PDB file of C-alpha atoms and ligand atoms in Angstrom:
ATOM      1  CA  UNK A 774      19.557 -11.140  13.826  1.00 81.00           C
ATOM      2  CA  UNK A 775      23.138 -12.419  13.880  1.00 89.00           C
ATOM      3  CA  UNK A 776      24.211 -15.435  11.851  1.00 92.00           C
ATOM      4  CA  UNK A 777      27.503 -17.250  11.278  1.00 94.00           C
ATOM      5  CA  UNK A 778      29.676 -15.933   8.479  1.00 95.00           C
ATOM      6  CA  UNK A 779      29.801 -19.329   6.724  1.00 95.00           C
ATOM      7  CA  UNK A 780      26.023 -19.686   6.866  1.00 91.00           C
ATOM      8  CA  UNK A 781      25.601 -16.172   5.489  1.00 92.00           C
ATOM      9  CA  UNK A 782      27.871 -16.986   2.547  1.00 92.00           C
ATOM     10  CA  UNK A 783      26.010 -20.243   1.885  1.00 87.00           C
ATOM     11  CA  UNK A 784      22.657 -18.412   1.982  1.00 82.00           C
ATOM     12  CA  UNK A 785      24.106 -16.012  -0.577  1.00 84.00           C
ATOM     13  CA  UNK A 786      24.894 -19.017  -2.828  1.00 79.00           C
ATOM     14  CA  UNK A 787      28.585 -18.191  -2.899  1.00 86.00           C
ATOM     15  CA  UNK A 788      29.328 -21.914  -2.732  1.00 87.00           C
ATOM     16  CA  UNK A 789      28.795 -25.093  -0.749  1.00 87.00           C
ATOM     17  CA  UNK A 790      29.564 -25.152   2.973  1.00 90.00           C
ATOM     18  CA  UNK A 791      33.024 -26.641   2.335  1.00 93.00           C
ATOM     19  CA  UNK A 792      33.816 -24.200  -0.517  1.00 93.00           C
ATOM     20  CA  UNK A 793      32.761 -21.307   1.700  1.00 94.00           C
ATOM     21  CA  UNK A 794      34.936 -22.529   4.583  1.00 95.00           C
ATOM     22  CA  UNK A 795      37.850 -22.897   2.205  1.00 95.00           C
ATOM     23  CA  UNK A 796      37.354 -19.364   0.834  1.00 95.00           C
ATOM     24  CA  UNK A 797      37.260 -17.953   4.354  1.00 96.00           C
ATOM     25  CA  UNK A 798      40.470 -19.840   5.253  1.00 95.00           C
ATOM     26  CA  UNK A 799      42.181 -18.470   2.143  1.00 95.00           C
ATOM     27  CA  UNK A 800      41.365 -14.905   3.180  1.00 95.00           C
ATOM     28  CA  UNK A 801      38.913 -14.232   0.347  1.00 95.00           C
ATOM     29  CA  UNK A 802      36.315 -12.795   2.704  1.00 96.00           C
ATOM     30  CA  UNK A 803      36.449  -9.294   4.118  1.00 96.00           C
ATOM     31  CA  UNK A 804      34.305  -8.364   7.073  1.00 96.00           C
ATOM     32  CA  UNK A 805      34.026  -4.634   7.618  1.00 95.00           C
ATOM     33  CA  UNK A 806      37.141  -4.145   5.474  1.00 94.00           C
ATOM     34  CA  UNK A 807      39.298  -6.637   7.367  1.00 95.00           C
ATOM     35  CA  UNK A 808      40.134 -10.172   6.320  1.00 96.00           C
ATOM     36  CA  UNK A 809      38.130 -12.574   8.461  1.00 96.00           C
ATOM     37  CA  UNK A 810      39.372 -16.145   8.721  1.00 96.00           C
ATOM     38  CA  UNK A 811      36.959 -17.490  11.342  1.00 95.00           C
ATOM     39  CA  UNK A 812      33.947 -19.399   9.935  1.00 94.00           C
ATOM     40  CA  UNK A 813      31.937 -19.030  13.071  1.00 95.00           C
ATOM     41  CA  UNK A 814      32.197 -15.251  13.360  1.00 96.00           C
ATOM     42  CA  UNK A 815      28.701 -13.947  14.060  1.00 96.00           C
ATOM     43  CA  UNK A 816      27.594 -11.164  11.759  1.00 95.00           C
ATOM     44  CA  UNK A 817      24.528  -8.976  11.433  1.00 92.00           C
ATOM     45  CA  UNK A 818      23.584  -8.894   7.712  1.00 90.00           C
ATOM     46  CA  UNK A 819      21.742  -5.599   8.204  1.00 86.00           C
ATOM     47  CA  UNK A 820      24.843  -3.856   9.585  1.00 92.00           C
ATOM     48  CA  UNK A 821      28.050  -5.661   8.662  1.00 94.00           C
ATOM     49  CA  UNK A 822      29.729  -5.201   5.297  1.00 95.00           C
ATOM     50  CA  UNK A 823      30.840  -8.429   3.660  1.00 96.00           C
ATOM     51  CA  UNK A 824      33.036  -8.605   0.543  1.00 95.00           C
ATOM     52  CA  UNK A 825      33.661 -11.895  -1.227  1.00 94.00           C
ATOM     53  CA  UNK A 826      36.397 -12.039  -3.834  1.00 90.00           C
ATOM     54  CA  UNK A 827      36.423  -8.247  -4.008  1.00 90.00           C
ATOM     55  CA  UNK A 828      32.654  -7.869  -4.421  1.00 91.00           C
ATOM     56  CA  UNK A 829      30.237  -6.553  -1.850  1.00 93.00           C
ATOM     57  CA  UNK A 830      27.408  -8.969  -1.003  1.00 92.00           C
ATOM     58  CA  UNK A 831      23.921  -7.662  -0.464  1.00 87.00           C
ATOM     59  CA  UNK A 832      21.930  -9.953   1.775  1.00 84.00           C
ATOM     60  CA  UNK A 833      18.652 -11.023   0.303  1.00 81.00           C
ATOM     61  CA  UNK A 834      16.124 -13.378   1.806  1.00 81.00           C
ATOM     62  CA  UNK A 835      13.073 -12.777  -0.371  1.00 90.00           C
ATOM     63  CA  UNK A 836      13.213 -13.827  -4.007  1.00 90.00           C
ATOM     64  CA  UNK A 837      10.845 -13.194  -6.914  1.00 95.00           C
ATOM     65  CA  UNK A 838      11.019 -14.840 -10.330  1.00 96.00           C
ATOM     66  CA  UNK A 839       9.012 -14.745 -13.523  1.00 97.00           C
ATOM     67  CA  UNK A 840       8.845 -18.099 -15.299  1.00 97.00           C
ATOM     68  CA  UNK A 841       7.653 -18.538 -18.871  1.00 98.00           C
ATOM     69  CA  UNK A 842       5.911 -21.805 -18.116  1.00 98.00           C
ATOM     70  CA  UNK A 843       5.938 -24.302 -20.946  1.00 98.00           C
ATOM     71  CA  UNK A 844       3.194 -26.904 -21.382  1.00 98.00           C
ATOM     72  CA  UNK A 845       3.899 -30.239 -19.703  1.00 98.00           C
ATOM     73  CA  UNK A 846       4.806 -29.049 -16.200  1.00 98.00           C
ATOM     74  CA  UNK A 847       2.375 -29.175 -13.311  1.00 98.00           C
ATOM     75  CA  UNK A 848       2.122 -26.151 -11.050  1.00 98.00           C
ATOM     76  CA  UNK A 849       3.234 -27.625  -7.745  1.00 96.00           C
ATOM     77  CA  UNK A 850       6.376 -27.726  -5.645  1.00 94.00           C
ATOM     78  CA  UNK A 851       6.510 -31.532  -5.766  1.00 94.00           C
ATOM     79  CA  UNK A 852       4.622 -34.265  -7.562  1.00 95.00           C
ATOM     80  CA  UNK A 853       5.018 -38.018  -7.375  1.00 96.00           C
ATOM     81  CA  UNK A 854       4.415 -38.610 -11.094  1.00 96.00           C
ATOM     82  CA  UNK A 855       4.847 -35.493 -13.166  1.00 96.00           C
ATOM     83  CA  UNK A 856       7.592 -32.897 -13.665  1.00 96.00           C
ATOM     84  CA  UNK A 857       6.746 -29.650 -11.893  1.00 97.00           C
ATOM     85  CA  UNK A 858       7.463 -25.977 -12.526  1.00 97.00           C
ATOM     86  CA  UNK A 859      10.214 -26.266  -9.901  1.00 95.00           C
ATOM     87  CA  UNK A 860      12.131 -28.482 -12.346  1.00 94.00           C
ATOM     88  CA  UNK A 861      12.463 -25.424 -14.593  1.00 94.00           C
ATOM     89  CA  UNK A 862      14.141 -23.482 -11.778  1.00 89.00           C
ATOM     90  CA  UNK A 863      17.071 -25.670 -10.880  1.00 79.00           C
ATOM     91  CA  UNK A 864      19.897 -24.195  -8.774  1.00 70.00           C
ATOM     92  CA  UNK A 865      18.102 -20.965  -8.011  1.00 75.00           C
ATOM     93  CA  UNK A 866      18.947 -18.819  -5.042  1.00 68.00           C
ATOM     94  CA  UNK A 867      16.054 -18.428  -2.638  1.00 67.00           C
ATOM     95  CA  UNK A 868      14.850 -21.218  -0.463  1.00 71.00           C
ATOM     96  CA  UNK A 869      11.227 -22.291  -0.229  1.00 86.00           C
ATOM     97  CA  UNK A 870      10.177 -20.826  -3.543  1.00 93.00           C
ATOM     98  CA  UNK A 871       6.602 -21.627  -4.518  1.00 95.00           C
ATOM     99  CA  UNK A 872       4.337 -20.724  -7.418  1.00 97.00           C
ATOM    100  CA  UNK A 873       1.751 -18.011  -6.828  1.00 97.00           C
ATOM    101  CA  UNK A 874      -1.512 -19.448  -8.079  1.00 96.00           C
ATOM    102  CA  UNK A 875      -1.828 -22.196 -10.589  1.00 96.00           C
ATOM    103  CA  UNK A 876      -1.695 -22.796 -14.318  1.00 98.00           C
ATOM    104  CA  UNK A 877      -2.940 -26.078 -15.780  1.00 98.00           C
ATOM    105  CA  UNK A 878      -0.399 -28.563 -17.084  1.00 98.00           C
ATOM    106  CA  UNK A 879      -1.185 -27.610 -20.701  1.00 98.00           C
ATOM    107  CA  UNK A 880      -1.288 -23.838 -20.040  1.00 98.00           C
ATOM    108  CA  UNK A 881       1.749 -21.736 -20.875  1.00 98.00           C
ATOM    109  CA  UNK A 882       2.883 -18.268 -19.925  1.00 98.00           C
ATOM    110  CA  UNK A 883       3.567 -16.087 -16.953  1.00 98.00           C
ATOM    111  CA  UNK A 884       3.990 -17.725 -13.583  1.00 98.00           C
ATOM    112  CA  UNK A 885       5.268 -15.839 -10.550  1.00 98.00           C
ATOM    113  CA  UNK A 886       7.375 -17.771  -8.046  1.00 97.00           C
ATOM    114  CA  UNK A 887       8.468 -16.397  -4.709  1.00 96.00           C
ATOM    115  CA  UNK A 888       9.278 -17.279  -1.124  1.00 93.00           C
ATOM    116  CA  UNK A 889       7.460 -14.133   0.016  1.00 95.00           C
ATOM    117  CA  UNK A 890       4.475 -15.948   1.496  1.00 95.00           C
ATOM    118  CA  UNK A 891       2.833 -12.775   2.697  1.00 95.00           C
ATOM    119  CA  UNK A 892       2.839 -11.260  -0.782  1.00 96.00           C
ATOM    120  CA  UNK A 893       1.634 -14.512  -2.378  1.00 97.00           C
ATOM    121  CA  UNK A 894      -1.225 -14.742   0.086  1.00 96.00           C
ATOM    122  CA  UNK A 895      -2.289 -11.147  -0.550  1.00 96.00           C
ATOM    123  CA  UNK A 896      -2.127 -11.497  -4.351  1.00 96.00           C
ATOM    124  CA  UNK A 897      -4.295 -14.612  -4.233  1.00 95.00           C
ATOM    125  CA  UNK A 898      -6.886 -13.241  -1.803  1.00 94.00           C
ATOM    126  CA  UNK A 899     -10.259 -13.366  -3.631  1.00 91.00           C
ATOM    127  CA  UNK A 900     -11.243  -9.896  -2.470  1.00 92.00           C
ATOM    128  CA  UNK A 901      -8.145  -8.359  -4.067  1.00 94.00           C
ATOM    129  CA  UNK A 902      -9.500  -9.128  -7.567  1.00 95.00           C
ATOM    130  CA  UNK A 903      -6.025  -9.190  -9.104  1.00 96.00           C
ATOM    131  CA  UNK A 904      -6.545  -9.198 -12.900  1.00 97.00           C
ATOM    132  CA  UNK A 905      -4.988 -11.932 -15.025  1.00 98.00           C
ATOM    133  CA  UNK A 906      -4.983 -11.741 -18.796  1.00 98.00           C
ATOM    134  CA  UNK A 907      -4.888 -14.804 -21.013  1.00 98.00           C
ATOM    135  CA  UNK A 908      -4.318 -15.205 -24.705  1.00 98.00           C
ATOM    136  CA  UNK A 909      -6.937 -17.753 -25.784  1.00 98.00           C
ATOM    137  CA  UNK A 910      -7.091 -19.633 -29.054  1.00 98.00           C
ATOM    138  CA  UNK A 911     -10.629 -20.910 -29.553  1.00 98.00           C
ATOM    139  CA  UNK A 912     -12.217 -23.666 -31.561  1.00 98.00           C
ATOM    140  CA  UNK A 913     -14.912 -21.311 -32.946  1.00 97.00           C
ATOM    141  CA  UNK A 914     -15.454 -17.572 -33.190  1.00 97.00           C
ATOM    142  CA  UNK A 915     -17.146 -15.959 -30.225  1.00 97.00           C
ATOM    143  CA  UNK A 916     -20.535 -14.417 -30.972  1.00 95.00           C
ATOM    144  CA  UNK A 917     -21.542 -11.009 -29.603  1.00 96.00           C
ATOM    145  CA  UNK A 918     -24.021 -12.698 -27.292  1.00 97.00           C
ATOM    146  CA  UNK A 919     -21.205 -14.884 -25.864  1.00 97.00           C
ATOM    147  CA  UNK A 920     -19.023 -11.851 -25.263  1.00 97.00           C
ATOM    148  CA  UNK A 921     -21.902 -10.143 -23.487  1.00 97.00           C
ATOM    149  CA  UNK A 922     -22.435 -13.166 -21.202  1.00 97.00           C
ATOM    150  CA  UNK A 923     -18.730 -13.319 -20.353  1.00 98.00           C
ATOM    151  CA  UNK A 924     -18.593  -9.584 -19.708  1.00 98.00           C
ATOM    152  CA  UNK A 925     -21.678  -9.624 -17.519  1.00 97.00           C
ATOM    153  CA  UNK A 926     -20.332 -12.444 -15.317  1.00 97.00           C
ATOM    154  CA  UNK A 927     -21.108 -15.927 -16.558  1.00 98.00           C
ATOM    155  CA  UNK A 928     -22.454 -18.728 -14.357  1.00 97.00           C
ATOM    156  CA  UNK A 929     -20.131 -21.744 -14.624  1.00 97.00           C
ATOM    157  CA  UNK A 930     -21.931 -23.813 -12.007  1.00 96.00           C
ATOM    158  CA  UNK A 931     -20.141 -22.610  -8.867  1.00 96.00           C
ATOM    159  CA  UNK A 932     -21.862 -21.119  -5.844  1.00 95.00           C
ATOM    160  CA  UNK A 933     -21.637 -17.678  -7.491  1.00 96.00           C
ATOM    161  CA  UNK A 934     -21.390 -16.547 -11.112  1.00 97.00           C
ATOM    162  CA  UNK A 935     -17.965 -15.360 -12.279  1.00 97.00           C
ATOM    163  CA  UNK A 936     -17.094 -11.713 -11.887  1.00 97.00           C
ATOM    164  CA  UNK A 937     -17.403  -9.718 -15.112  1.00 98.00           C
ATOM    165  CA  UNK A 938     -14.540 -10.520 -17.498  1.00 98.00           C
ATOM    166  CA  UNK A 939     -13.060  -8.382 -20.264  1.00 98.00           C
ATOM    167  CA  UNK A 940     -12.902  -9.761 -23.791  1.00 98.00           C
ATOM    168  CA  UNK A 941     -10.658  -8.272 -26.446  1.00 98.00           C
ATOM    169  CA  UNK A 942     -11.002  -9.820 -29.897  1.00 95.00           C
ATOM    170  CA  UNK A 943      -7.648 -10.054 -31.649  1.00 95.00           C
ATOM    171  CA  UNK A 944      -8.439 -12.442 -34.492  1.00 94.00           C
ATOM    172  CA  UNK A 945     -11.245 -14.656 -35.773  1.00 94.00           C
ATOM    173  CA  UNK A 946     -10.408 -17.374 -33.242  1.00 97.00           C
ATOM    174  CA  UNK A 947      -8.217 -15.424 -30.839  1.00 98.00           C
ATOM    175  CA  UNK A 948      -9.112 -13.314 -27.837  1.00 98.00           C
ATOM    176  CA  UNK A 949      -7.445 -11.803 -24.820  1.00 98.00           C
ATOM    177  CA  UNK A 950      -9.530 -12.534 -21.775  1.00 98.00           C
ATOM    178  CA  UNK A 951      -9.042 -10.723 -18.473  1.00 98.00           C
ATOM    179  CA  UNK A 952     -10.470 -12.267 -15.319  1.00 98.00           C
ATOM    180  CA  UNK A 953     -10.145 -11.133 -11.715  1.00 97.00           C
ATOM    181  CA  UNK A 954     -10.483 -14.491 -10.007  1.00 96.00           C
ATOM    182  CA  UNK A 955      -8.571 -17.748 -10.050  1.00 94.00           C
ATOM    183  CA  UNK A 956     -11.140 -20.524 -10.082  1.00 96.00           C
ATOM    184  CA  UNK A 957     -10.259 -24.080 -11.057  1.00 96.00           C
ATOM    185  CA  UNK A 958      -9.956 -24.351 -14.882  1.00 97.00           C
ATOM    186  CA  UNK A 959     -11.788 -21.047 -15.012  1.00 98.00           C
ATOM    187  CA  UNK A 960     -11.066 -19.956 -18.573  1.00 98.00           C
ATOM    188  CA  UNK A 961     -11.775 -23.403 -20.027  1.00 98.00           C
ATOM    189  CA  UNK A 962     -15.039 -23.657 -18.095  1.00 98.00           C
ATOM    190  CA  UNK A 963     -16.099 -20.159 -19.138  1.00 98.00           C
ATOM    191  CA  UNK A 964     -15.540 -21.051 -22.790  1.00 98.00           C
ATOM    192  CA  UNK A 965     -17.419 -24.332 -22.450  1.00 98.00           C
ATOM    193  CA  UNK A 966     -20.400 -22.398 -21.091  1.00 97.00           C
ATOM    194  CA  UNK A 967     -20.559 -20.414 -24.320  1.00 97.00           C
ATOM    195  CA  UNK A 968     -20.379 -23.671 -26.279  1.00 97.00           C
ATOM    196  CA  UNK A 969     -16.755 -23.189 -27.292  1.00 98.00           C
ATOM    197  CA  UNK A 970     -13.448 -24.837 -26.518  1.00 98.00           C
ATOM    198  CA  UNK A 971      -9.975 -23.591 -25.595  1.00 98.00           C
ATOM    199  CA  UNK A 972      -7.380 -24.953 -28.052  1.00 98.00           C
ATOM    200  CA  UNK A 973      -4.432 -23.089 -26.518  1.00 98.00           C
ATOM    201  CA  UNK A 974      -4.070 -20.973 -23.394  1.00 98.00           C
ATOM    202  CA  UNK A 975      -1.257 -18.673 -22.361  1.00 98.00           C
ATOM    203  CA  UNK A 976      -1.183 -16.211 -19.463  1.00 98.00           C
ATOM    204  CA  UNK A 977       0.260 -12.903 -20.575  1.00 98.00           C
ATOM    205  CA  UNK A 978      -0.157 -10.815 -17.439  1.00 98.00           C
ATOM    206  CA  UNK A 979      -0.691 -11.173 -13.738  1.00 98.00           C
ATOM    207  CA  UNK A 980      -1.621  -7.950 -11.926  1.00 97.00           C
ATOM    208  CA  UNK A 981       1.017  -5.397 -12.920  1.00 97.00           C
ATOM    209  CA  UNK A 982       3.409  -8.092 -14.236  1.00 98.00           C
ATOM    210  CA  UNK A 983       3.580  -8.633 -17.985  1.00 98.00           C
ATOM    211  CA  UNK A 984       5.221 -11.713 -19.517  1.00 98.00           C
ATOM    212  CA  UNK A 985       8.658 -10.672 -20.759  1.00 97.00           C
ATOM    213  CA  UNK A 986       8.690 -11.337 -24.501  1.00 93.00           C
ATOM    214  CA  UNK A 987      12.423 -12.002 -24.342  1.00 96.00           C
ATOM    215  CA  UNK A 988      11.899 -14.967 -22.018  1.00 97.00           C
ATOM    216  CA  UNK A 989      11.959 -18.198 -23.966  1.00 96.00           C
ATOM    217  CA  UNK A 990       9.492 -20.899 -22.979  1.00 97.00           C
ATOM    218  CA  UNK A 991      10.920 -22.770 -19.987  1.00 96.00           C
ATOM    219  CA  UNK A 992      13.214 -19.942 -18.906  1.00 95.00           C
ATOM    220  CA  UNK A 993      12.946 -17.511 -16.035  1.00 96.00           C
ATOM    221  CA  UNK A 994      14.441 -14.331 -14.676  1.00 94.00           C
ATOM    222  CA  UNK A 995      14.409 -12.454 -11.380  1.00 93.00           C
ATOM    223  CA  UNK A 996      11.869  -9.645 -11.193  1.00 96.00           C
ATOM    224  CA  UNK A 997      13.232  -6.121 -11.409  1.00 95.00           C
ATOM    225  CA  UNK A 998      12.996  -3.784  -8.422  1.00 92.00           C
ATOM    226  CA  UNK A 999      10.278  -1.905 -10.276  1.00 97.00           C
ATOM    227  CA  UNK A1000       8.226  -5.053 -10.836  1.00 97.00           C
ATOM    228  CA  UNK A1001       8.567  -6.082  -7.181  1.00 96.00           C
ATOM    229  CA  UNK A1002       7.459  -2.629  -6.068  1.00 96.00           C
ATOM    230  CA  UNK A1003       4.430  -2.725  -8.402  1.00 97.00           C
ATOM    231  CA  UNK A1004       3.439  -6.143  -7.047  1.00 96.00           C
ATOM    232  CA  UNK A1005       3.797  -4.923  -3.457  1.00 94.00           C
ATOM    233  CA  UNK A1006       1.525  -2.011  -4.242  1.00 93.00           C
ATOM    234  CA  UNK A1007      -1.042  -4.349  -5.804  1.00 88.00           C
ATOM    235  CA  UNK A1008      -0.876  -6.762  -2.862  1.00 86.00           C
TER     236      UNK A1008
HETATM  237  N1  URA B 994      -7.972 -21.015 -16.597  1.00 90.15           N
HETATM  238  C1  URA B 994      -7.831 -22.282 -17.047  1.00 90.15           C
HETATM  239  O1  URA B 994      -8.794 -22.888 -17.484  1.00 90.15           O
HETATM  240  N2  URA B 994      -6.611 -22.837 -16.990  1.00 90.15           N
HETATM  241  C2  URA B 994      -5.508 -22.197 -16.544  1.00 90.15           C
HETATM  242  O2  URA B 994      -4.426 -22.760 -16.548  1.00 90.15           O
HETATM  243  C3  URA B 994      -5.671 -20.873 -16.092  1.00 90.15           C
HETATM  244  C4  URA B 994      -6.901 -20.315 -16.133  1.00 90.15           C
END
């Protein structure tokens, strides 16, 4: 599909519409190795070579980010009252980004954001059973009988019991819990059913994606090609 050169440059976040027009007028844009000074030149991003300020631009329309969600943000694209995860992603390239799935306001950790609706839909499909692992700090130690109930598939009062979860004890009050569904407040409700309480919850993996330890709370980074490929395979 052909688009105008100025629109292409705006989509690539090279600058605002007026900055882009100015750059084109000043001869900073090469189209197929020739200076192009006409804003409205129609180009095909899949075929034409565009250089801006000496650098080749690679057209991208799908974007994937990993956010280390801090507590205090709601997982939504907009909210009338509360700050949302989108507030952590200011000035990002990629229009129509949205979170994939949901973390509670007080939950921290790995949140995937993308404008690849098809991938998001596939990753969230219940029958895909995409595993999510949470670090959970509990009020009390889990007993063996509790672990057995969680691992067999605990009934939390929904139409069906939960699918079997995996519990890995990592301390007296700490576990890593892997679940393959995404029910509302699922981890908290599972813990309540074994007469316990979640004091702190952090998602550490989502399918093949693992929270990057170098990402500070509240910061984000684009996924690597390898991570995108692994997600595509999982979806
Ligand atoms: N389970 C919960 O209870 N809360 C979350 O944020 C995620 C999973």
